[in-house]
CSV table of C-alpha atoms in Angstrom, one decimal:
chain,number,residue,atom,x,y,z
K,72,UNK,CA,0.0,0.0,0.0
K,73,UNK,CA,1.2,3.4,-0.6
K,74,UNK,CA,1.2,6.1,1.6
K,75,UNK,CA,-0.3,9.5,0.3
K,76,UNK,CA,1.7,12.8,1.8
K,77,UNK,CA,-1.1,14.8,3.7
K,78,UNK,CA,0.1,18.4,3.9
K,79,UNK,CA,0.9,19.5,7.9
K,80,UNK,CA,-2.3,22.4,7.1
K,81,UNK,CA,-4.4,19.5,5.9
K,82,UNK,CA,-3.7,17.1,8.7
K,83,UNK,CA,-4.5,19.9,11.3
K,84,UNK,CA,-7.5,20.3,10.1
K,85,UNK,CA,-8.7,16.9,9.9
K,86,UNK,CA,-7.2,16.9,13.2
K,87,UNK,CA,-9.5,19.6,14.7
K,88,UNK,CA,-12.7,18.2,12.8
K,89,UNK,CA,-12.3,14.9,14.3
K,90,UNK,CA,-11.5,16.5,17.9
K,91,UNK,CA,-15.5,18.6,17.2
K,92,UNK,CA,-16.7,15.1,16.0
K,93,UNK,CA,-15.4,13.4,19.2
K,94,UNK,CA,-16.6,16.3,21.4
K,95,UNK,CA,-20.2,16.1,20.4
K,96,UNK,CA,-21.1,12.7,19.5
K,97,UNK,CA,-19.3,11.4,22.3
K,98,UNK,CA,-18.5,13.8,25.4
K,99,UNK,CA,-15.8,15.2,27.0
K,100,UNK,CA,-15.2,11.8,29.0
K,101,UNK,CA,-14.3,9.9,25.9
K,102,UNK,CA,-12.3,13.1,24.4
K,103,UNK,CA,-8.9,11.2,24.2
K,104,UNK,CA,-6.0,11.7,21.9
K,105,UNK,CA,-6.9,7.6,20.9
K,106,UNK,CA,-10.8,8.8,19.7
K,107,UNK,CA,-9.5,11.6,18.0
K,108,UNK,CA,-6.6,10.0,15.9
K,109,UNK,CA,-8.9,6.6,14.9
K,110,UNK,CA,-11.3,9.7,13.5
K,111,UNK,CA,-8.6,10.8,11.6
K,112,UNK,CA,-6.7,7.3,10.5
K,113,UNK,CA,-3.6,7.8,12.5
K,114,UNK,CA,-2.0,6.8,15.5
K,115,UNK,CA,-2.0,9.4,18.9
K,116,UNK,CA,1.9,10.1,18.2
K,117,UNK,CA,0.6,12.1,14.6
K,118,UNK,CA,-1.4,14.5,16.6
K,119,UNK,CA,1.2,15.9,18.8
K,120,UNK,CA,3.4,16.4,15.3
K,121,UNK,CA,0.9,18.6,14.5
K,122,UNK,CA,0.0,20.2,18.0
K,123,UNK,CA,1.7,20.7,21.2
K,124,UNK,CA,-1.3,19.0,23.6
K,125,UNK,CA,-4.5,17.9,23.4
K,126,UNK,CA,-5.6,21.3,24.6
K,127,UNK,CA,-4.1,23.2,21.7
K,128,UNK,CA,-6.3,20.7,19.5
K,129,UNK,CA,-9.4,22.1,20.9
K,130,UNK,CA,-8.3,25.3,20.2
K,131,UNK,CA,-7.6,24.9,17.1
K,132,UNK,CA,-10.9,22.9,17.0
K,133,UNK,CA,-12.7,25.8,18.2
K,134,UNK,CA,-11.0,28.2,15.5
K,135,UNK,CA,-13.3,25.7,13.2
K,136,UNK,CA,-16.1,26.2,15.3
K,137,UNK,CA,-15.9,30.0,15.0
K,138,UNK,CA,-15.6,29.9,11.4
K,139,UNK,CA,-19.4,28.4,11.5
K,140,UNK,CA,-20.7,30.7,13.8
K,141,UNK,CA,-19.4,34.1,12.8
K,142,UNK,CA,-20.1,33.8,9.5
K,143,UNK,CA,-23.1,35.5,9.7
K,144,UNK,CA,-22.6,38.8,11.2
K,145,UNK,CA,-22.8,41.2,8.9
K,146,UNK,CA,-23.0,44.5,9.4
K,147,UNK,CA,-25.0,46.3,6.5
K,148,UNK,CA,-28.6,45.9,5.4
K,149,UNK,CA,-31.9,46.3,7.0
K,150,UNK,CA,-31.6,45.0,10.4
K,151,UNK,CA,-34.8,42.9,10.9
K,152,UNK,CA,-32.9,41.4,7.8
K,153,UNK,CA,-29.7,41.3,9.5
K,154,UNK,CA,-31.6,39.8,12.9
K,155,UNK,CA,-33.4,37.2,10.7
K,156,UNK,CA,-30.7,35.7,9.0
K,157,UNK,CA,-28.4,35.4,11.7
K,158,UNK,CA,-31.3,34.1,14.1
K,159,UNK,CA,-32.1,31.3,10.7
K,160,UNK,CA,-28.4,30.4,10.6
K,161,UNK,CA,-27.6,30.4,14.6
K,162,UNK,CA,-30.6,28.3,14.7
K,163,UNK,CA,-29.8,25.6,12.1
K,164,UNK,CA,-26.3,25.8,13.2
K,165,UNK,CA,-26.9,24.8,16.3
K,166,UNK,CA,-30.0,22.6,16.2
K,167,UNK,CA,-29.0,20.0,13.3
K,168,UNK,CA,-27.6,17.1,14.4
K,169,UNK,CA,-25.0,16.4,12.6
K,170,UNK,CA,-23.7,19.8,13.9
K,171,UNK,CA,-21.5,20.4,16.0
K,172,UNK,CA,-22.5,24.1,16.7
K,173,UNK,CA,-24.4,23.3,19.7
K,174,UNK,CA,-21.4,23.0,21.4
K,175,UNK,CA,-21.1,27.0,21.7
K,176,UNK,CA,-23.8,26.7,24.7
K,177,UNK,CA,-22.1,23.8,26.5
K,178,UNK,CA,-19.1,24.0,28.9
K,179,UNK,CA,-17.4,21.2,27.3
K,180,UNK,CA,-15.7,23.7,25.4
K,181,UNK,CA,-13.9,25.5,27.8
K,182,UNK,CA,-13.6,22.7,29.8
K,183,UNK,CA,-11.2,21.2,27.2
K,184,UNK,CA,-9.4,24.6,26.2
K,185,UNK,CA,-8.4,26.0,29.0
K,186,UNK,CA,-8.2,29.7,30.1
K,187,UNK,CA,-8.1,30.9,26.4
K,188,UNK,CA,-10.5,28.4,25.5
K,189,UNK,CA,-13.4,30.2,28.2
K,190,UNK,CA,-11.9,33.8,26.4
K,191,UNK,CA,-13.1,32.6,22.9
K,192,UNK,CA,-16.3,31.7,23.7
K,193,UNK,CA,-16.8,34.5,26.1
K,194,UNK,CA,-16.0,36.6,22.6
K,195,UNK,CA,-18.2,34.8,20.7
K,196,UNK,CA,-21.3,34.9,22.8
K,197,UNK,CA,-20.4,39.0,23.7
K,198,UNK,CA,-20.5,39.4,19.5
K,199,UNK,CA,-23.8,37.8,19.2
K,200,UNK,CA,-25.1,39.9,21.4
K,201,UNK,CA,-23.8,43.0,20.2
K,202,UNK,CA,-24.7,41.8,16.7
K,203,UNK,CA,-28.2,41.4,18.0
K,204,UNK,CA,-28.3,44.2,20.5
K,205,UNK,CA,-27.1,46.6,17.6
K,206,UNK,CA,-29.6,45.4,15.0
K,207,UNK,CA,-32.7,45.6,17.7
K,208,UNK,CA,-31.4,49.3,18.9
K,209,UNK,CA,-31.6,50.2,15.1
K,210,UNK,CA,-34.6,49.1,14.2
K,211,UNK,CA,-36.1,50.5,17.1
K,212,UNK,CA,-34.8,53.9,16.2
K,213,UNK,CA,-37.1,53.3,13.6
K,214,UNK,CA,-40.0,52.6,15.4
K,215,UNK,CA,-40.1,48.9,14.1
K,216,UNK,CA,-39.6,47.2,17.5
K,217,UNK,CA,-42.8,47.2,20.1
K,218,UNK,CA,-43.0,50.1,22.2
K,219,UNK,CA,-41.1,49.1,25.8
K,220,UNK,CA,-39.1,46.7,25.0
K,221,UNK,CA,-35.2,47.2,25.6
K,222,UNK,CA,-32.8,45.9,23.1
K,223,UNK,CA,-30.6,44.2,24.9
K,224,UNK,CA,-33.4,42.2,26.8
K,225,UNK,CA,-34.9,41.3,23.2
K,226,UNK,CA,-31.0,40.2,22.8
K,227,UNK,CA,-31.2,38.0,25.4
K,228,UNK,CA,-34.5,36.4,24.7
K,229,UNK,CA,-33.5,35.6,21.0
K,230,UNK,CA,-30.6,33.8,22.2
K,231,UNK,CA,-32.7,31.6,25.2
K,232,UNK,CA,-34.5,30.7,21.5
K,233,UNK,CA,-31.3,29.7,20.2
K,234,UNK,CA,-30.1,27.6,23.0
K,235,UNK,CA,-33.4,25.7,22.9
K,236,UNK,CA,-32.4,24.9,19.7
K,237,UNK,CA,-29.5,23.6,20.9
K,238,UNK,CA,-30.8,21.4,24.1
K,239,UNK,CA,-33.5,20.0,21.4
K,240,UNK,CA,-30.7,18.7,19.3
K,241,UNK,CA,-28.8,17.4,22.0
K,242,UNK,CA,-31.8,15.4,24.1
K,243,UNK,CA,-34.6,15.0,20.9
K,244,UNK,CA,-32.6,12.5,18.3
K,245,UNK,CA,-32.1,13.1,14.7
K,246,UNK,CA,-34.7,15.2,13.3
K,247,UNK,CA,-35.5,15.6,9.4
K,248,UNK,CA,-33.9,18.8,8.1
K,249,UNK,CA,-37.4,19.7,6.8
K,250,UNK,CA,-38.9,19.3,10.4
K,251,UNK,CA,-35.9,21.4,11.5
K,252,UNK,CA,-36.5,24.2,8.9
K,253,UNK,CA,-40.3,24.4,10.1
K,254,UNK,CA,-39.0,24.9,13.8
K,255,UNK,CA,-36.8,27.9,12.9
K,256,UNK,CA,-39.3,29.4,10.6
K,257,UNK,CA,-42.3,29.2,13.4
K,258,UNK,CA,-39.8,30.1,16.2
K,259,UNK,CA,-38.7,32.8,13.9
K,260,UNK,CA,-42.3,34.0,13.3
K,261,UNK,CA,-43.3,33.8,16.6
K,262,UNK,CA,-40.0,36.2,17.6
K,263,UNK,CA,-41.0,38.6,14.8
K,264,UNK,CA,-44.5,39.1,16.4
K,265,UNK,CA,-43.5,39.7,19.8
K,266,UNK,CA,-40.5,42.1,19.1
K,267,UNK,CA,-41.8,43.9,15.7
K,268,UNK,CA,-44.8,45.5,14.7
């Protein structure tokens, strides 16, 4: 049999995808260096070529991780737009179970990456709720939102949505995509009454 050459970029990131993969189907109790490299075909000694512990493979697992969920904060448009199509993205992100995105509400994460592990996702959850806080004060300096409600509350109630999400994939079993797409786009409706008018 001949060996392929996999290029050191390459192998880190199959690295870091099979160190998600582990994480959520699997938990933090079988999150071992032997999980990981069986997901990725190679023995444990590979992955500490490519990193210097296991915890600087969840970090770089979590720069995958980020990629996912930042995507979607843009800046420009209308922001009911804006709020919509990060809320429909957040939510399929994190409710599809074959995603790993749900890991953004657990501990797990910073459990396994350490002090700057617990920064990064402390980053990430403060620029979702700028992102949302922002879009909210916006459109309710144009007298879109229902008077009374604060902006940063609303912020907070559209992510307690999201994290339903979330739990639901982690505790409900697979669900259809379809059957995933009608959640969003009744949770999404049901949001757009309450905050908009």
């Amino acid at each position: 049999m001949v060996r392929q050459y996999v290029s050191t970029e390459t192998r880190r990131q199959q690295i870091a995808e099979a160190a998600l993969r582990v994480l959520a189907e699997e938990g933090v109790g079988r999150f071992t260096t032997r999980a990981i490299a069986a997901r990725v075909g190679v023995t444990d000694g590979t992955l500490f070529r490519h990193f210097a512990d296991k915890e600087a493979i969840m970090l770089a697992a979590m720069d995958l991780l980020e990629e996912g969920l930042l995507v979607d904060l843009d800046a420009g448009g209308d922001p009911v737009a804006r709020l919509e199509a990060m809320f429909r993205h957040r939510a399929s992100f994190v409710g599809s179970n074959s995603s790993v995105g749900r890991l953004i509400f657990s501990e797990q994460l910073v459990h396994l990456a350490g002090e700057e592990g617990r920064s990064k996702v402390a980053m990430w959850r403060m620029q979702s709720l700028r992102f949302m806080f922002a879009a909210l004060e916006e459109a309710g300096a144009d007298g879109r939102t229902r008077p009374g409600l604060e902006p940063l509350d609303l912020a907070m109630v559209i992510q307690g949505v999201l994290l339903t999400f979330a739990l639901r994939a982690n505790i409900g079993g697979p669900e259809a995509p379809d059957a995933l797409q009608a959640r969003i786009d009744a949770a999404w409706t049901t949001l757009h009454t309450l905050i908009f008018h």
